[in-house]
C-alpha cells in the first residue's frame, strides 16, 4: 500500500491542523504556509490525487465543495469582497501534495497573472 499523503494524515488526525470546517465529505483547514491573510485548504475526504484523477461519480463531491463548503467559509472569514480559489494540478501546476485540494485565498487584493 502506498504511503498516506500529509492531507490523509490530517483527515485521520495523525498530525495536527487548524480545522475550520468539517462534514462527512470534506475538510477545510488553514494552510501551514499562508500566502494571504486568509489561506485555507479545502479537501475532499475521498482520496483523489488531483483534478486529473476526477471521475464521473465525483461530480456531487465537487458541487458540494463549491455550493456548501465555499459559501460557508466565505461567510465565516468575511470574504464577500472577493477571494481566489486555486487548484494546482501536477508538476507544471506546482502541486506538491497529491491529494486534491483547493486553496482559498483572501483578505488582500490578488494580482494577476500568478507566478
Ligand atoms: P500545493 O502546492 O498546491 O500542492 O499546496 C500544498 C499546500 O499544502 C501548501 O500551500 C502548503 C500546505 N501544506 C503542506 N503540508 C502541510 C501541513 O502539514 N499542514 C498544513 N496545514 N498545510 C500543509
mmCIF file with all atom_site columns, C-alpha atoms and ligand atoms in Angstrom:
data_model
loop_
_atom_site.group_PDB
_atom_site.id
_atom_site.type_symbol
_atom_site.label_atom_id
_atom_site.label_alt_id
_atom_site.label_comp_id
_atom_site.label_asym_id
_atom_site.label_entity_id
_atom_site.label_seq_id
_atom_site.pdbx_PDB_ins_code
_atom_site.Cartn_x
_atom_site.Cartn_y
_atom_site.Cartn_z
_atom_site.occupancy
_atom_site.B_iso_or_equiv
_atom_site.pdbx_formal_charge
_atom_site.auth_seq_id
_atom_site.auth_comp_id
_atom_site.auth_asym_id
_atom_site.auth_atom_id
_atom_site.pdbx_PDB_model_num
ATOM   1   C CA  . UNK A 1 1   ? 0.000   0.000  0.000   1.00 0.00 ? 1   UNK A CA  1
ATOM   2   C CA  . UNK A 1 2   ? 1.348   3.441  -0.873  1.00 0.00 ? 2   UNK A CA  1
ATOM   3   C CA  . UNK A 1 3   ? 2.179   5.834  1.938   1.00 0.00 ? 3   UNK A CA  1
ATOM   4   C CA  . UNK A 1 4   ? -0.508  8.214  3.188   1.00 0.00 ? 4   UNK A CA  1
ATOM   5   C CA  . UNK A 1 5   ? -0.289  11.793 1.996   1.00 0.00 ? 5   UNK A CA  1
ATOM   6   C CA  . UNK A 1 6   ? 0.085   14.538 4.579   1.00 0.00 ? 6   UNK A CA  1
ATOM   7   C CA  . UNK A 1 7   ? -3.560  15.510 3.966   1.00 0.00 ? 7   UNK A CA  1
ATOM   8   C CA  . UNK A 1 8   ? -4.789  11.951 4.573   1.00 0.00 ? 8   UNK A CA  1
ATOM   9   C CA  . UNK A 1 9   ? -2.864  12.067 7.859   1.00 0.00 ? 9   UNK A CA  1
ATOM   10  C CA  . UNK A 1 10  ? -4.665  15.325 8.682   1.00 0.00 ? 10  UNK A CA  1
ATOM   11  C CA  . UNK A 1 11  ? -8.039  13.693 7.869   1.00 0.00 ? 11  UNK A CA  1
ATOM   12  C CA  . UNK A 1 12  ? -7.124  10.743 10.110  1.00 0.00 ? 12  UNK A CA  1
ATOM   13  C CA  . UNK A 1 13  ? -5.956  13.090 12.890  1.00 0.00 ? 13  UNK A CA  1
ATOM   14  C CA  . UNK A 1 14  ? -2.464  11.625 12.804  1.00 0.00 ? 14  UNK A CA  1
ATOM   15  C CA  . UNK A 1 15  ? -0.995  15.108 12.522  1.00 0.00 ? 15  UNK A CA  1
ATOM   16  C CA  . UNK A 1 16  ? -2.494  18.313 13.896  1.00 0.00 ? 16  UNK A CA  1
ATOM   17  C CA  . UNK A 1 17  ? -4.022  21.075 11.807  1.00 0.00 ? 17  UNK A CA  1
ATOM   18  C CA  . UNK A 1 18  ? -6.179  24.128 12.362  1.00 0.00 ? 18  UNK A CA  1
ATOM   19  C CA  . UNK A 1 19  ? -9.514  22.791 11.095  1.00 0.00 ? 19  UNK A CA  1
ATOM   20  C CA  . UNK A 1 20  ? -12.082 25.441 10.196  1.00 0.00 ? 20  UNK A CA  1
ATOM   21  C CA  . UNK A 1 21  ? -14.818 23.261 8.643   1.00 0.00 ? 21  UNK A CA  1
ATOM   22  C CA  . UNK A 1 22  ? -15.664 19.572 8.512   1.00 0.00 ? 22  UNK A CA  1
ATOM   23  C CA  . UNK A 1 23  ? -18.508 17.410 7.287   1.00 0.00 ? 23  UNK A CA  1
ATOM   24  C CA  . UNK A 1 24  ? -18.806 13.832 6.076   1.00 0.00 ? 24  UNK A CA  1
ATOM   25  C CA  . UNK A 1 25  ? -17.491 14.699 2.608   1.00 0.00 ? 25  UNK A CA  1
ATOM   26  C CA  . UNK A 1 26  ? -14.911 17.386 3.157   1.00 0.00 ? 26  UNK A CA  1
ATOM   27  C CA  . UNK A 1 27  ? -12.449 19.076 5.457   1.00 0.00 ? 27  UNK A CA  1
ATOM   28  C CA  . UNK A 1 28  ? -11.027 22.601 5.471   1.00 0.00 ? 28  UNK A CA  1
ATOM   29  C CA  . UNK A 1 29  ? -8.000  23.743 7.442   1.00 0.00 ? 29  UNK A CA  1
ATOM   30  C CA  . UNK A 1 30  ? -5.517  26.610 7.485   1.00 0.00 ? 30  UNK A CA  1
ATOM   31  C CA  . UNK A 1 31  ? -2.502  26.322 5.188   1.00 0.00 ? 31  UNK A CA  1
ATOM   32  C CA  . UNK A 1 32  ? 0.701   25.882 7.197   1.00 0.00 ? 32  UNK A CA  1
ATOM   33  C CA  . UNK A 1 33  ? 2.469   28.380 4.894   1.00 0.00 ? 33  UNK A CA  1
ATOM   34  C CA  . UNK A 1 34  ? -0.114  31.125 4.311   1.00 0.00 ? 34  UNK A CA  1
ATOM   35  C CA  . UNK A 1 35  ? 0.197   33.297 1.196   1.00 0.00 ? 35  UNK A CA  1
ATOM   36  C CA  . UNK A 1 36  ? -2.558  35.714 2.214   1.00 0.00 ? 36  UNK A CA  1
ATOM   37  C CA  . UNK A 1 37  ? -4.268  36.841 5.444   1.00 0.00 ? 37  UNK A CA  1
ATOM   38  C CA  . UNK A 1 38  ? -6.810  34.072 4.806   1.00 0.00 ? 38  UNK A CA  1
ATOM   39  C CA  . UNK A 1 39  ? -5.360  30.898 3.289   1.00 0.00 ? 39  UNK A CA  1
ATOM   40  C CA  . UNK A 1 40  ? -7.461  27.800 3.734   1.00 0.00 ? 40  UNK A CA  1
ATOM   41  C CA  . UNK A 1 41  ? -7.178  24.414 2.071   1.00 0.00 ? 41  UNK A CA  1
ATOM   42  C CA  . UNK A 1 42  ? -10.433 22.671 1.189   1.00 0.00 ? 42  UNK A CA  1
ATOM   43  C CA  . UNK A 1 43  ? -10.120 18.944 0.550   1.00 0.00 ? 43  UNK A CA  1
ATOM   44  C CA  . UNK A 1 44  ? -12.437 16.031 -0.126  1.00 0.00 ? 44  UNK A CA  1
ATOM   45  C CA  . UNK A 1 45  ? -12.055 13.227 2.411   1.00 0.00 ? 45  UNK A CA  1
ATOM   46  C CA  . UNK A 1 46  ? -12.049 10.823 -0.520  1.00 0.00 ? 46  UNK A CA  1
ATOM   47  C CA  . UNK A 1 47  ? -8.513  10.220 -1.711  1.00 0.00 ? 47  UNK A CA  1
ATOM   48  C CA  . UNK A 1 48  ? -8.278  11.776 -5.196  1.00 0.00 ? 48  UNK A CA  1
ATOM   49  C CA  . UNK A 1 49  ? -4.790  12.696 -6.383  1.00 0.00 ? 49  UNK A CA  1
ATOM   50  C CA  . UNK A 1 50  ? -5.620  15.758 -8.449  1.00 0.00 ? 50  UNK A CA  1
ATOM   51  C CA  . UNK A 1 51  ? -8.150  17.225 -10.856 1.00 0.00 ? 51  UNK A CA  1
ATOM   52  C CA  . UNK A 1 52  ? -6.641  14.858 -13.439 1.00 0.00 ? 52  UNK A CA  1
ATOM   53  C CA  . UNK A 1 53  ? -7.986  11.942 -11.419 1.00 0.00 ? 53  UNK A CA  1
ATOM   54  C CA  . UNK A 1 54  ? -11.617 13.025 -11.064 1.00 0.00 ? 54  UNK A CA  1
ATOM   55  C CA  . UNK A 1 55  ? -14.267 10.533 -12.210 1.00 0.00 ? 55  UNK A CA  1
ATOM   56  C CA  . UNK A 1 56  ? -17.888 10.909 -13.263 1.00 0.00 ? 56  UNK A CA  1
ATOM   57  C CA  . UNK A 1 57  ? -19.105 9.994  -9.794  1.00 0.00 ? 57  UNK A CA  1
ATOM   58  C CA  . UNK A 1 58  ? -17.089 12.840 -8.231  1.00 0.00 ? 58  UNK A CA  1
ATOM   59  C CA  . UNK A 1 59  ? -19.482 15.446 -9.652  1.00 0.00 ? 59  UNK A CA  1
ATOM   60  C CA  . UNK A 1 60  ? -21.548 15.664 -6.477  1.00 0.00 ? 60  UNK A CA  1
ATOM   61  C CA  . UNK A 1 61  ? -18.419 15.956 -4.349  1.00 0.00 ? 61  UNK A CA  1
ATOM   62  C CA  . UNK A 1 62  ? -17.190 18.925 -6.378  1.00 0.00 ? 62  UNK A CA  1
ATOM   63  C CA  . UNK A 1 63  ? -20.617 20.522 -6.285  1.00 0.00 ? 63  UNK A CA  1
ATOM   64  C CA  . UNK A 1 64  ? -20.663 20.121 -2.529  1.00 0.00 ? 64  UNK A CA  1
ATOM   65  C CA  . UNK A 1 65  ? -17.327 21.911 -2.177  1.00 0.00 ? 65  UNK A CA  1
ATOM   66  C CA  . UNK A 1 66  ? -18.480 24.803 -4.361  1.00 0.00 ? 66  UNK A CA  1
ATOM   67  C CA  . UNK A 1 67  ? -22.033 25.200 -3.082  1.00 0.00 ? 67  UNK A CA  1
ATOM   68  C CA  . UNK A 1 68  ? -21.772 24.225 0.585   1.00 0.00 ? 68  UNK A CA  1
ATOM   69  C CA  . UNK A 1 69  ? -18.200 24.457 1.882   1.00 0.00 ? 69  UNK A CA  1
ATOM   70  C CA  . UNK A 1 70  ? -17.114 27.544 -0.072  1.00 0.00 ? 70  UNK A CA  1
ATOM   71  C CA  . UNK A 1 71  ? -20.106 29.760 0.872   1.00 0.00 ? 71  UNK A CA  1
ATOM   72  C CA  . UNK A 1 72  ? -19.719 28.703 4.498   1.00 0.00 ? 72  UNK A CA  1
ATOM   73  C CA  . UNK A 1 73  ? -16.053 29.765 4.522   1.00 0.00 ? 73  UNK A CA  1
ATOM   74  C CA  . UNK A 1 74  ? -16.713 32.984 2.600   1.00 0.00 ? 74  UNK A CA  1
ATOM   75  C CA  . UNK A 1 75  ? -19.179 33.982 5.293   1.00 0.00 ? 75  UNK A CA  1
ATOM   76  C CA  . UNK A 1 76  ? -17.046 32.769 8.187   1.00 0.00 ? 76  UNK A CA  1
ATOM   77  C CA  . UNK A 1 77  ? -13.926 34.607 7.009   1.00 0.00 ? 77  UNK A CA  1
ATOM   78  C CA  . UNK A 1 78  ? -15.778 37.672 5.666   1.00 0.00 ? 78  UNK A CA  1
ATOM   79  C CA  . UNK A 1 79  ? -14.600 37.259 2.076   1.00 0.00 ? 79  UNK A CA  1
ATOM   80  C CA  . UNK A 1 80  ? -17.668 38.678 0.350   1.00 0.00 ? 80  UNK A CA  1
ATOM   81  C CA  . UNK A 1 81  ? -15.463 41.357 -1.305  1.00 0.00 ? 81  UNK A CA  1
ATOM   82  C CA  . UNK A 1 82  ? -13.705 38.606 -3.205  1.00 0.00 ? 82  UNK A CA  1
ATOM   83  C CA  . UNK A 1 83  ? -11.139 35.863 -2.962  1.00 0.00 ? 83  UNK A CA  1
ATOM   84  C CA  . UNK A 1 84  ? -9.212  33.439 -5.130  1.00 0.00 ? 84  UNK A CA  1
ATOM   85  C CA  . UNK A 1 85  ? -9.890  29.706 -5.323  1.00 0.00 ? 85  UNK A CA  1
ATOM   86  C CA  . UNK A 1 86  ? -6.923  27.851 -6.820  1.00 0.00 ? 86  UNK A CA  1
ATOM   87  C CA  . UNK A 1 87  ? -6.210  24.224 -7.633  1.00 0.00 ? 87  UNK A CA  1
ATOM   88  C CA  . UNK A 1 88  ? -2.674  23.329 -8.585  1.00 0.00 ? 88  UNK A CA  1
ATOM   89  C CA  . UNK A 1 89  ? -2.521  20.216 -10.760 1.00 0.00 ? 89  UNK A CA  1
ATOM   90  C CA  . UNK A 1 90  ? 0.593   18.193 -11.433 1.00 0.00 ? 90  UNK A CA  1
ATOM   91  C CA  . UNK A 1 91  ? 4.207   19.234 -11.728 1.00 0.00 ? 91  UNK A CA  1
ATOM   92  C CA  . UNK A 1 92  ? 3.705   22.217 -14.027 1.00 0.00 ? 92  UNK A CA  1
ATOM   93  C CA  . UNK A 1 93  ? 0.772   23.376 -11.922 1.00 0.00 ? 93  UNK A CA  1
ATOM   94  C CA  . UNK A 1 94  ? 3.007   23.496 -8.863  1.00 0.00 ? 94  UNK A CA  1
ATOM   95  C CA  . UNK A 1 95  ? 1.199   20.727 -6.995  1.00 0.00 ? 95  UNK A CA  1
ATOM   96  C CA  . UNK A 1 96  ? 3.226   19.395 -4.073  1.00 0.00 ? 96  UNK A CA  1
ATOM   97  C CA  . UNK A 1 97  ? 0.641   17.366 -2.150  1.00 0.00 ? 97  UNK A CA  1
ATOM   98  C CA  . UNK A 1 98  ? -1.084  14.703 -4.245  1.00 0.00 ? 98  UNK A CA  1
ATOM   99  C CA  . UNK A 1 99  ? -4.458  14.810 -2.544  1.00 0.00 ? 99  UNK A CA  1
ATOM   100 C CA  . UNK A 1 100 ? -6.891  17.092 -4.394  1.00 0.00 ? 100 UNK A CA  1
ATOM   101 C CA  . UNK A 1 101 ? -7.179  20.459 -2.656  1.00 0.00 ? 101 UNK A CA  1
ATOM   102 C CA  . UNK A 1 102 ? -8.465  23.948 -3.298  1.00 0.00 ? 102 UNK A CA  1
ATOM   103 C CA  . UNK A 1 103 ? -6.581  26.954 -1.933  1.00 0.00 ? 103 UNK A CA  1
ATOM   104 C CA  . UNK A 1 104 ? -8.995  29.631 -0.703  1.00 0.00 ? 104 UNK A CA  1
ATOM   105 C CA  . UNK A 1 105 ? -7.010  32.871 -0.564  1.00 0.00 ? 105 UNK A CA  1
ATOM   106 C CA  . UNK A 1 106 ? -8.383  36.187 0.633   1.00 0.00 ? 106 UNK A CA  1
ATOM   107 C CA  . UNK A 1 107 ? -8.056  39.206 2.846   1.00 0.00 ? 107 UNK A CA  1
ATOM   108 C CA  . UNK A 1 108 ? -5.948  41.160 0.348   1.00 0.00 ? 108 UNK A CA  1
ATOM   109 C CA  . UNK A 1 109 ? -6.031  42.107 -3.362  1.00 0.00 ? 109 UNK A CA  1
ATOM   110 C CA  . UNK A 1 110 ? -4.930  39.227 -5.589  1.00 0.00 ? 110 UNK A CA  1
ATOM   111 C CA  . UNK A 1 111 ? -2.774  40.289 -8.518  1.00 0.00 ? 111 UNK A CA  1
ATOM   112 C CA  . UNK A 1 112 ? -2.789  38.602 -11.919 1.00 0.00 ? 112 UNK A CA  1
ATOM   113 C CA  . UNK A 1 113 ? -1.052  36.783 -13.531 1.00 0.00 ? 113 UNK A CA  1
ATOM   114 C CA  . UNK A 1 114 ? 0.103   34.428 -10.782 1.00 0.00 ? 114 UNK A CA  1
ATOM   115 C CA  . UNK A 1 115 ? 3.760   33.427 -10.691 1.00 0.00 ? 115 UNK A CA  1
HETATM 116 P P1  . LIG B 2 .   ? 0.145   22.606 -3.467  1.00 0.00 ? 1   LIG B P1  1
HETATM 117 O O1  . LIG B 2 .   ? 1.456   23.215 -3.757  1.00 0.00 ? 1   LIG B O1  1
HETATM 118 O O2  . LIG B 2 .   ? -0.982  23.187 -4.303  1.00 0.00 ? 1   LIG B O2  1
HETATM 119 O O3  . LIG B 2 .   ? 0.175   21.092 -3.531  1.00 0.00 ? 1   LIG B O3  1
HETATM 120 O O4  . LIG B 2 .   ? -0.208  23.043 -1.994  1.00 0.00 ? 1   LIG B O4  1
HETATM 121 C C1  . LIG B 2 .   ? 0.087   22.295 -0.865  1.00 0.00 ? 1   LIG B C1  1
HETATM 122 C C2  . LIG B 2 .   ? -0.131  23.199 0.311   1.00 0.00 ? 1   LIG B C2  1
HETATM 123 O O5  . LIG B 2 .   ? -0.193  22.401 1.465   1.00 0.00 ? 1   LIG B O5  1
HETATM 124 C C3  . LIG B 2 .   ? 0.964   24.232 0.545   1.00 0.00 ? 1   LIG B C3  1
HETATM 125 O O6  . LIG B 2 .   ? 0.411   25.543 0.415   1.00 0.00 ? 1   LIG B O6  1
HETATM 126 C C4  . LIG B 2 .   ? 1.418   24.006 1.970   1.00 0.00 ? 1   LIG B C4  1
HETATM 127 C C5  . LIG B 2 .   ? 0.341   23.122 2.548   1.00 0.00 ? 1   LIG B C5  1
HETATM 128 N N1  . LIG B 2 .   ? 0.812   22.139 3.500   1.00 0.00 ? 1   LIG B N1  1
HETATM 129 C C6  . LIG B 2 .   ? 1.796   21.231 3.300   1.00 0.00 ? 1   LIG B C6  1
HETATM 130 N N2  . LIG B 2 .   ? 1.953   20.477 4.399   1.00 0.00 ? 1   LIG B N2  1
HETATM 131 C C7  . LIG B 2 .   ? 1.026   20.910 5.293   1.00 0.00 ? 1   LIG B C7  1
HETATM 132 C C8  . LIG B 2 .   ? 0.697   20.511 6.627   1.00 0.00 ? 1   LIG B C8  1
HETATM 133 O O7  . LIG B 2 .   ? 1.265   19.590 7.210   1.00 0.00 ? 1   LIG B O7  1
HETATM 134 N N3  . LIG B 2 .   ? -0.305  21.206 7.232   1.00 0.00 ? 1   LIG B N3  1
HETATM 135 C C9  . LIG B 2 .   ? -0.973  22.219 6.612   1.00 0.00 ? 1   LIG B C9  1
HETATM 136 N N4  . LIG B 2 .   ? -1.947  22.827 7.314   1.00 0.00 ? 1   LIG B N4  1
HETATM 137 N N5  . LIG B 2 .   ? -0.694  22.615 5.361   1.00 0.00 ? 1   LIG B N5  1
HETATM 138 C C10 . LIG B 2 .   ? 0.303   21.960 4.718   1.00 0.00 ? 1   LIG B C10 1
#
